[in-house]
């Protein structure tokens, strides 16, 4: 008795191994998800999910709860603890904490797609830890239910616990990461390979040990029941088998990992993030360059002398503050987004600044929005950032709203804030300091780049040709310098007048002798830029190419016109170019002849400037300052004219007004043809309907396919049993079919009961079934298995006919929904059903 008691208190090895397997794959899943989040709060989320799952399942086992009750308690625990475990931003204020429960409900459904629309690593950005919490909580709850429930289907633990790793892969980044070369073998994606080897290795080792353990337990029970002791050497045999399996696995990994890694090129890694377009289209906002002159106004709030923003930190290392990057010229203006926005112009969420981003080699800049921010920058949607931005962190009571509204485009290196920015809002930028710009004279166009001729004024092309400088980087640099030297700075159409000592106007900075003010039209259309080059070209033709620089000053404008003109010059030579609006920082390498740089930690309206960035063959963007000079005044222009000897008689003609063509939304001049028949239900109407209907049908098919497959499998199993090789096997299998039907309906498995005893249990559970017929079927199955004579095929057919009738009567005692669930139930597969 004492020995039996000691054995009962001995720890269950299978339970310990099962728990170890679950926790090991939880750790692998968290490790695989690290590149997505890169925040230590991930450990709180994963650990909290494991604790909640274990607590609910253990409490359910003590209280003998059903699986439905356990699922309900798990969901309740998720609603209670989901906010502190997955939404750390909720601790910003009491209102944010209460509102986070509403966000938790929305994130439960919507954040799965949102997770792939935010640039990784996402940190603890908003509610993006919620999908990880749900995945871990559901998987560990199901796994612990199997482990603590002592269910024999331990094999289900493997697919369940591989789900967290699959989650990390599917929602992961597209980058393959660093590789590893060992001799002649090359592992292209080391991190992903390690994750795969760990997950598959742990799962395989678990199945091998569990299978060996089950065999050992079965042999031990057989020996105890029969009294026959097993021969010695069993332990040594187990060791040999396990060692052989490990050796085979190691050999397979040594061969498969390098070969598969080499075969999969980095460009072939596709995840959900590869196909989802996380754009926030900003085309409805005005191009910031069109409101450039508002910063130089001294009326009203006086943005020219007021603080647009203030900054502190590593400003000199970062050099320039970028407000907007405009890469697309449509002949009227330079815009941030093209008319046909694609992924190259996509603005996406950038993760909030977390502790994981603070690493060596990154510069930090704190920015505070000033009172003149919106007056100087128009809509105020374009947020000042820096090149090489890695993360951003907002501060203040509205941190969540500002974080949610921030979008960033990595290729343009420009950010937008759709939230309501106001004076005093603060944020921190963490960026990689930019290397020194390449020598502009050494630039060469990227391979495959061609000169742009569309939306380029003819006068610009003629002026470039008149300089005779060529088309390389040296020529581009010289052309931009000549353009600046022959231009004259003017920010307005009307004279701003004299300022005071405390509130000077932009005219005070113009250092030309004599009359300083020259009116300048705003705008950056082809006509405006064409007129600028026409003036420059005419002055050069009148004065000659060798005239002094002071006699060639003829173009009037400011950064709005001269930045666009410089960009079009670069594009006409085959260089990709874009216009950037922003501020330069004192000590950051700004041009002394350009707009004054920000100094003293404050950027005012008078410091706002625009420059051009030109891309070279190495893919780097090189900045060019484009502000025109203001030291030399405009040169005199002499207009020569003569009176014609033969006066021209002007005749009056009546003008015929042509009716305008019908407006076309596509921008063309195509007019309606009234004689052309129109089909009200053409392909353009049906295609979207068919596309949406096909997508819905496909989704429904994917969801229903497993259920249909299960019904087909059960039908095939029934057909195989009925068509057994012998009549005895057919009758015995028929009884198994009856038992499987009862088990799927929710009745207990026979277990150790005899067929006659099982028939009595099923007859009692279903008043529609015939107990006498069920006993007859049970006796018939026993006779077929243990009888002295084999039954005939006719007897087997009669047995199956009675069997089908009793199966229908057995199911008739249950409601319709139970019968439908029985069709797709897996209980007969899990419990073994009729297998005896």
Short mmCIF file of C-alpha atoms in Angstrom, two decimals, residues 145-548:
data_model
loop_
_atom_site.label_atom_id
_atom_site.label_comp_id
_atom_site.label_asym_id
_atom_site.label_seq_id
_atom_site.Cartn_x
_atom_site.Cartn_y
_atom_site.Cartn_z
CA UNK A 145 -6.76 22.55 -21.64
CA UNK A 146 -5.23 19.54 -23.37
CA UNK A 147 -2.33 19.25 -20.92
CA UNK A 148 -4.27 19.60 -17.65
CA UNK A 149 -7.27 17.75 -19.03
CA UNK A 150 -5.08 14.67 -19.56
CA UNK A 151 -6.50 14.27 -23.06
CA UNK A 152 -4.84 11.50 -25.03
CA UNK A 153 -4.62 13.62 -28.19
CA UNK A 154 -1.33 15.23 -27.22
CA UNK A 155 -0.45 15.47 -30.93
CA UNK A 156 -2.82 18.43 -31.21
CA UNK A 157 -0.38 20.47 -29.09
CA UNK A 158 2.03 20.71 -32.01
CA UNK A 159 -0.18 22.57 -34.54
CA UNK A 160 -1.69 24.70 -31.78
CA UNK A 161 1.65 25.89 -30.42
CA UNK A 162 3.16 26.44 -33.86
CA UNK A 163 0.54 29.16 -34.46
CA UNK A 164 2.48 31.90 -32.53
CA UNK A 165 5.55 31.23 -34.68
CA UNK A 166 3.40 31.29 -37.81
CA UNK A 167 1.90 34.59 -36.62
CA UNK A 168 5.38 36.10 -36.34
CA UNK A 169 6.29 34.89 -39.83
CA UNK A 170 3.08 35.99 -41.56
CA UNK A 171 2.95 39.42 -39.93
CA UNK A 172 6.73 39.85 -39.96
CA UNK A 173 8.96 42.05 -42.02
CA UNK A 174 9.97 41.49 -45.62
CA UNK A 175 13.67 41.78 -44.80
CA UNK A 176 15.64 38.54 -44.63
CA UNK A 177 18.23 39.92 -42.25
CA UNK A 178 21.88 39.02 -42.10
CA UNK A 179 23.21 35.74 -43.43
CA UNK A 180 25.92 33.36 -42.30
CA UNK A 181 28.54 31.63 -44.39
CA UNK A 182 30.14 28.42 -43.14
CA UNK A 183 32.61 27.00 -45.60
CA UNK A 184 30.81 26.31 -48.85
CA UNK A 185 27.36 26.71 -47.32
CA UNK A 186 25.52 30.00 -47.02
CA UNK A 187 22.50 30.65 -44.79
CA UNK A 188 20.73 33.64 -46.32
CA UNK A 189 18.27 34.47 -43.52
CA UNK A 190 19.92 33.47 -40.27
CA UNK A 191 17.21 34.71 -37.87
CA UNK A 192 14.35 33.06 -39.75
CA UNK A 193 16.37 29.87 -40.09
CA UNK A 194 17.02 29.77 -36.34
CA UNK A 195 13.32 30.29 -35.62
CA UNK A 196 12.33 27.53 -38.03
CA UNK A 197 14.90 25.07 -36.70
CA UNK A 198 13.92 25.77 -33.10
CA UNK A 199 10.20 25.39 -33.73
CA UNK A 200 10.46 22.26 -35.87
CA UNK A 201 13.18 20.74 -33.66
CA UNK A 202 11.20 21.22 -30.45
CA UNK A 203 8.02 19.89 -32.06
CA UNK A 204 9.79 16.87 -33.52
CA UNK A 205 11.59 16.08 -30.28
CA UNK A 206 8.34 16.37 -28.36
CA UNK A 207 6.54 13.94 -30.66
CA UNK A 208 9.43 11.44 -30.52
CA UNK A 209 9.60 11.52 -26.73
CA UNK A 210 5.83 11.40 -26.34
CA UNK A 211 5.55 8.41 -28.65
CA UNK A 212 8.33 6.59 -26.81
CA UNK A 213 6.75 7.44 -23.47
CA UNK A 214 3.36 6.12 -24.56
CA UNK A 215 4.99 2.86 -25.69
CA UNK A 216 6.81 2.52 -22.36
CA UNK A 217 3.63 3.12 -20.36
CA UNK A 218 1.70 0.60 -22.45
CA UNK A 219 4.38 -2.07 -21.95
CA UNK A 220 4.49 -1.34 -18.23
CA UNK A 221 0.71 -1.72 -17.94
CA UNK A 222 0.77 -4.93 -19.96
CA UNK A 223 3.49 -6.35 -17.73
CA UNK A 224 1.52 -5.42 -14.61
CA UNK A 225 -1.64 -7.05 -15.96
CA UNK A 226 0.00 -10.27 -17.22
CA UNK A 227 2.69 -10.66 -14.62
CA UNK A 228 5.28 -11.18 -17.36
CA UNK A 229 8.35 -9.05 -16.83
CA UNK A 230 10.05 -7.41 -19.79
CA UNK A 231 13.59 -8.46 -20.59
CA UNK A 232 16.39 -6.11 -19.53
CA UNK A 233 18.05 -3.64 -21.76
CA UNK A 234 14.90 -1.62 -22.47
CA UNK A 235 16.51 1.60 -21.24
CA UNK A 236 19.54 1.04 -23.45
CA UNK A 237 17.24 0.43 -26.41
CA UNK A 238 15.38 3.67 -25.71
CA UNK A 239 18.64 5.57 -25.58
CA UNK A 240 19.75 4.06 -28.88
CA UNK A 241 16.47 4.93 -30.58
CA UNK A 242 16.51 8.51 -29.30
CA UNK A 243 20.16 8.95 -30.24
CA UNK A 244 19.47 7.59 -33.72
CA UNK A 245 16.54 9.97 -34.18
CA UNK A 246 18.65 12.94 -33.04
CA UNK A 247 21.48 11.95 -35.39
CA UNK A 248 19.12 11.67 -38.35
CA UNK A 249 17.58 15.06 -37.49
CA UNK A 250 20.98 16.73 -37.27
CA UNK A 251 22.08 15.29 -40.60
CA UNK A 252 18.83 16.43 -42.19
CA UNK A 253 19.22 19.94 -40.80
CA UNK A 254 22.85 20.14 -41.88
CA UNK A 255 21.83 19.38 -45.45
CA UNK A 256 18.40 20.98 -45.72
CA UNK A 257 19.04 24.33 -44.05
CA UNK A 258 21.91 25.55 -46.29
CA UNK A 259 20.28 24.20 -49.46
CA UNK A 260 16.87 25.73 -48.76
CA UNK A 261 18.41 29.00 -47.61
CA UNK A 262 20.53 29.26 -50.74
CA UNK A 263 17.56 28.42 -52.97
CA UNK A 264 15.39 31.15 -51.42
CA UNK A 265 16.65 34.54 -52.56
CA UNK A 266 16.01 37.53 -50.28
CA UNK A 267 13.70 39.08 -52.86
CA UNK A 268 11.47 36.01 -52.72
CA UNK A 269 10.34 36.54 -49.13
CA UNK A 270 6.67 37.54 -49.24
CA UNK A 271 4.50 38.19 -46.20
CA UNK A 272 1.25 40.08 -45.63
CA UNK A 273 3.26 43.27 -45.29
CA UNK A 274 4.41 42.79 -48.90
CA UNK A 275 0.89 43.03 -50.34
CA UNK A 276 -0.92 45.51 -48.11
CA UNK A 277 -0.55 49.13 -49.20
CA UNK A 278 -0.48 51.22 -45.98
CA UNK A 279 -1.17 54.57 -47.61
CA UNK A 280 -2.63 57.69 -46.11
CA UNK A 281 -3.35 59.75 -49.21
CA UNK A 282 -2.79 63.44 -48.61
CA UNK A 283 -3.69 64.73 -52.05
CA UNK A 284 -6.53 66.86 -50.65
CA UNK A 285 -4.03 69.10 -48.87
CA UNK A 286 -2.47 72.05 -50.64
CA UNK A 287 1.11 71.70 -51.79
CA UNK A 288 3.18 73.47 -49.10
CA UNK A 289 5.35 75.21 -51.70
CA UNK A 290 2.37 77.20 -52.98
CA UNK A 291 2.01 78.90 -49.59
CA UNK A 292 5.72 79.58 -49.23
CA UNK A 293 5.36 83.37 -49.26
CA UNK A 294 2.97 83.32 -46.30
CA UNK A 295 5.97 82.88 -44.01
CA UNK A 296 7.41 86.23 -45.21
CA UNK A 297 4.32 88.24 -44.44
CA UNK A 298 4.58 90.81 -41.66
CA UNK A 299 0.85 91.43 -41.40
CA UNK A 300 -1.43 90.10 -38.68
CA UNK A 301 0.39 87.49 -36.61
CA UNK A 302 3.69 88.38 -38.30
CA UNK A 303 4.99 84.84 -39.01
CA UNK A 304 8.15 86.38 -40.48
CA UNK A 305 9.40 87.39 -37.02
CA UNK A 306 7.50 84.83 -34.91
CA UNK A 307 8.67 81.39 -33.87
CA UNK A 308 7.46 78.63 -36.15
CA UNK A 309 9.15 76.00 -33.98
CA UNK A 310 11.93 75.62 -31.45
CA UNK A 311 14.42 72.78 -31.14
CA UNK A 312 17.13 71.36 -28.93
CA UNK A 313 19.48 68.42 -29.15
CA UNK A 314 21.82 67.20 -31.88
CA UNK A 315 20.73 69.81 -34.42
CA UNK A 316 24.11 70.36 -36.06
CA UNK A 317 24.61 66.65 -36.72
CA UNK A 318 21.24 66.46 -38.48
CA UNK A 319 21.75 69.63 -40.51
CA UNK A 320 18.32 70.41 -41.91
CA UNK A 321 14.71 70.23 -40.78
CA UNK A 322 12.51 68.86 -43.57
CA UNK A 323 8.89 69.93 -43.74
CA UNK A 324 7.82 68.48 -47.09
CA UNK A 325 9.44 66.75 -50.04
CA UNK A 326 7.88 67.37 -53.45
CA UNK A 327 8.88 65.01 -56.24
CA UNK A 328 6.08 65.39 -58.77
CA UNK A 329 5.62 68.31 -61.15
CA UNK A 330 2.39 68.52 -63.14
CA UNK A 331 3.11 71.72 -65.04
CA UNK A 332 1.29 73.84 -62.48
CA UNK A 333 2.99 73.05 -59.19
CA UNK A 334 5.32 70.67 -57.42
CA UNK A 335 3.34 68.29 -55.21
CA UNK A 336 4.10 65.75 -52.52
CA UNK A 337 1.86 63.16 -54.15
CA UNK A 338 1.39 62.42 -57.85
CA UNK A 339 -2.01 62.36 -59.47
CA UNK A 340 -1.84 58.55 -59.70
CA UNK A 341 -0.48 57.80 -56.24
CA UNK A 342 1.27 54.45 -55.94
CA UNK A 343 3.26 52.70 -53.23
CA UNK A 344 6.30 54.91 -53.87
CA UNK A 345 4.25 57.85 -52.60
CA UNK A 346 2.64 55.96 -49.72
CA UNK A 347 2.65 57.54 -46.29
CA UNK A 348 2.51 54.99 -43.48
CA UNK A 349 2.55 54.90 -39.73
CA UNK A 350 5.94 55.15 -38.09
CA UNK A 351 6.36 53.50 -34.67
CA UNK A 352 6.40 55.62 -31.57
CA UNK A 353 9.75 56.11 -29.91
CA UNK A 354 10.56 53.29 -27.48
CA UNK A 355 13.54 52.40 -25.33
CA UNK A 356 14.72 49.87 -27.93
CA UNK A 357 15.42 52.70 -30.38
CA UNK A 358 17.91 54.44 -28.12
CA UNK A 359 21.10 52.92 -29.44
CA UNK A 360 24.57 54.16 -30.18
CA UNK A 361 25.09 56.21 -33.31
CA UNK A 362 21.64 57.84 -33.40
CA UNK A 363 21.02 61.55 -32.91
CA UNK A 364 18.11 62.98 -30.93
CA UNK A 365 16.26 66.22 -31.56
CA UNK A 366 13.44 67.68 -29.47
CA UNK A 367 11.01 69.92 -31.37
CA UNK A 368 8.28 72.21 -30.00
CA UNK A 369 5.59 73.70 -32.24
CA UNK A 370 5.59 77.51 -32.12
CA UNK A 371 2.71 80.03 -32.33
CA UNK A 372 3.35 80.89 -36.01
CA UNK A 373 3.45 77.26 -37.21
CA UNK A 374 0.10 77.22 -39.01
CA UNK A 375 0.39 80.81 -40.29
CA UNK A 376 3.76 80.10 -41.87
CA UNK A 377 3.01 76.63 -43.25
CA UNK A 378 -0.56 76.95 -44.42
CA UNK A 379 -2.53 73.80 -43.58
CA UNK A 380 -0.03 72.79 -40.91
CA UNK A 381 -0.34 69.12 -41.86
CA UNK A 382 3.31 68.77 -42.87
CA UNK A 383 5.38 67.99 -39.79
CA UNK A 384 9.05 69.05 -39.60
CA UNK A 385 11.28 65.96 -39.44
CA UNK A 386 14.88 65.10 -40.32
CA UNK A 387 16.70 62.84 -42.76
CA UNK A 388 17.31 59.27 -41.63
CA UNK A 389 14.37 59.30 -39.22
CA UNK A 390 14.05 56.04 -37.24
CA UNK A 391 11.36 56.82 -34.68
CA UNK A 392 9.24 59.62 -33.31
CA UNK A 393 7.80 60.15 -29.86
CA UNK A 394 5.08 62.68 -29.07
CA UNK A 395 4.58 64.20 -25.63
CA UNK A 396 1.69 65.82 -23.82
CA UNK A 397 -1.89 64.98 -22.96
CA UNK A 398 -2.88 64.37 -26.61
CA UNK A 399 0.04 62.02 -27.30
CA UNK A 400 -2.23 59.20 -28.50
CA UNK A 401 -4.11 61.42 -30.97
CA UNK A 402 -0.88 62.84 -32.39
CA UNK A 403 0.74 59.41 -32.63
CA UNK A 404 -2.30 58.02 -34.42
CA UNK A 405 -2.28 60.91 -36.90
CA UNK A 406 1.39 60.75 -37.86
CA UNK A 407 2.35 59.26 -41.23
CA UNK A 408 5.77 59.04 -42.81
CA UNK A 409 7.25 58.26 -46.21
CA UNK A 410 10.71 56.76 -45.94
CA UNK A 411 11.70 57.30 -49.57
CA UNK A 412 10.64 60.97 -49.51
CA UNK A 413 11.87 61.41 -45.92
CA UNK A 414 8.82 63.51 -45.16
CA UNK A 415 6.12 63.29 -42.49
CA UNK A 416 2.53 64.42 -42.14
CA UNK A 417 0.44 64.94 -39.02
CA UNK A 418 -3.29 64.55 -39.61
CA UNK A 419 -4.05 65.39 -36.00
CA UNK A 420 -4.67 68.92 -34.83
CA UNK A 421 -1.26 70.42 -34.09
CA UNK A 422 -1.26 73.42 -31.81
CA UNK A 423 1.31 75.69 -30.26
CA UNK A 424 3.25 73.94 -27.52
CA UNK A 425 2.97 70.41 -28.90
CA UNK A 426 6.28 68.56 -28.47
CA UNK A 427 7.87 65.55 -30.04
CA UNK A 428 11.27 63.86 -30.17
CA UNK A 429 12.99 62.71 -33.35
CA UNK A 430 15.56 59.90 -33.37
CA UNK A 431 17.54 59.71 -36.60
CA UNK A 432 20.68 58.39 -38.17
CA UNK A 433 23.12 61.26 -38.82
CA UNK A 434 23.63 61.73 -42.52
CA UNK A 435 27.04 61.32 -44.08
CA UNK A 436 28.67 64.26 -45.78
CA UNK A 437 27.11 65.01 -49.15
CA UNK A 438 28.96 63.89 -52.22
CA UNK A 439 30.75 66.40 -54.42
CA UNK A 440 28.04 67.84 -56.70
CA UNK A 441 30.54 68.09 -59.55
CA UNK A 442 31.13 64.33 -59.42
CA UNK A 443 27.46 63.39 -59.82
CA UNK A 444 26.42 61.12 -62.65
CA UNK A 445 22.81 60.27 -63.55
CA UNK A 446 21.48 56.89 -62.34
CA UNK A 447 21.64 54.06 -64.82
CA UNK A 448 18.63 54.08 -67.09
CA UNK A 449 17.62 57.66 -66.28
CA UNK A 450 16.57 59.75 -69.27
CA UNK A 451 16.15 63.53 -69.62
CA UNK A 452 12.65 64.80 -68.88
CA UNK A 453 11.01 66.85 -71.61
CA UNK A 454 7.40 66.99 -70.40
CA UNK A 455 6.39 70.07 -68.41
CA UNK A 456 9.72 71.74 -69.15
CA UNK A 457 9.46 75.27 -70.65
CA UNK A 458 11.16 75.80 -74.01
CA UNK A 459 12.90 78.90 -72.67
CA UNK A 460 14.55 76.76 -69.96
CA UNK A 461 15.90 74.35 -72.58
CA UNK A 462 17.16 77.24 -74.69
CA UNK A 463 18.83 78.91 -71.72
CA UNK A 464 20.59 75.65 -70.73
CA UNK A 465 21.81 75.17 -74.30
CA UNK A 466 23.01 78.79 -74.45
CA UNK A 467 25.35 78.15 -71.52
CA UNK A 468 27.20 75.42 -73.45
CA UNK A 469 28.23 73.51 -70.32
CA UNK A 470 27.23 69.93 -71.13
CA UNK A 471 25.08 67.57 -69.06
CA UNK A 472 27.26 66.08 -66.29
CA UNK A 473 27.37 66.88 -62.57
CA UNK A 474 29.83 69.72 -63.07
CA UNK A 475 27.51 71.30 -65.64
CA UNK A 476 24.50 70.91 -63.33
CA UNK A 477 26.31 72.55 -60.42
CA UNK A 478 27.43 75.46 -62.60
CA UNK A 479 23.97 75.93 -64.14
CA UNK A 480 22.35 76.20 -60.70
CA UNK A 481 25.03 78.67 -59.56
CA UNK A 482 24.50 80.83 -62.69
CA UNK A 483 20.75 80.72 -62.14
CA UNK A 484 21.16 81.95 -58.57
CA UNK A 485 23.74 84.59 -59.55
CA UNK A 486 21.52 86.00 -62.32
CA UNK A 487 18.38 86.04 -60.20
CA UNK A 488 17.18 88.62 -57.69
CA UNK A 489 15.40 87.81 -54.43
CA UNK A 490 11.86 89.12 -53.97
CA UNK A 491 9.11 87.62 -51.81
CA UNK A 492 6.06 89.68 -52.75
CA UNK A 493 4.17 91.56 -55.40
CA UNK A 494 3.77 94.73 -53.33
CA UNK A 495 6.36 96.68 -51.36
CA UNK A 496 6.34 95.44 -47.74
CA UNK A 497 7.64 98.81 -46.58
CA UNK A 498 10.06 99.57 -43.84
CA UNK A 499 9.98 97.56 -40.67
CA UNK A 500 10.77 98.56 -37.13
CA UNK A 501 13.78 97.58 -35.12
CA UNK A 502 11.75 94.89 -33.37
CA UNK A 503 9.72 93.74 -36.37
CA UNK A 504 11.71 94.08 -39.58
CA UNK A 505 10.37 92.87 -42.91
CA UNK A 506 12.09 90.63 -45.42
CA UNK A 507 13.09 93.74 -47.40
CA UNK A 508 15.57 94.62 -44.65
CA UNK A 509 17.68 91.57 -45.57
CA UNK A 510 18.01 92.58 -49.24
CA UNK A 511 21.41 94.24 -49.45
CA UNK A 512 21.34 95.59 -53.00
CA UNK A 513 22.23 99.29 -53.34
CA UNK A 514 19.65 101.76 -54.51
CA UNK A 515 15.99 100.79 -54.79
CA UNK A 516 15.80 97.38 -53.19
CA UNK A 517 12.26 96.24 -53.85
CA UNK A 518 11.33 94.53 -57.10
CA UNK A 519 7.91 93.01 -57.42
CA UNK A 520 7.70 89.30 -58.04
CA UNK A 521 4.79 87.17 -59.09
CA UNK A 522 4.05 84.04 -57.05
CA UNK A 523 3.45 80.62 -58.57
CA UNK A 524 5.51 77.82 -60.07
CA UNK A 525 3.61 76.99 -63.23
CA UNK A 526 5.29 76.42 -66.57
CA UNK A 527 4.30 79.94 -67.65
CA UNK A 528 5.85 81.50 -64.53
CA UNK A 529 9.08 79.48 -64.85
CA UNK A 530 9.12 80.06 -68.62
CA UNK A 531 8.91 83.83 -68.11
CA UNK A 532 11.80 83.65 -65.64
CA UNK A 533 14.07 81.95 -68.17
CA UNK A 534 12.83 84.18 -70.97
CA UNK A 535 14.05 87.21 -69.00
CA UNK A 536 17.40 85.53 -68.33
CA UNK A 537 17.81 84.45 -71.95
CA UNK A 538 16.87 87.89 -73.36
CA UNK A 539 19.31 89.64 -71.01
CA UNK A 540 22.12 87.28 -71.98
CA UNK A 541 21.43 87.79 -75.69
CA UNK A 542 21.41 91.58 -75.30
CA UNK A 543 24.52 91.86 -73.13
CA UNK A 544 26.51 88.98 -74.57
CA UNK A 545 27.92 85.84 -72.97
CA UNK A 546 31.04 87.64 -71.73
CA UNK A 547 29.17 90.47 -70.00
CA UNK A 548 29.92 91.11 -66.30
#
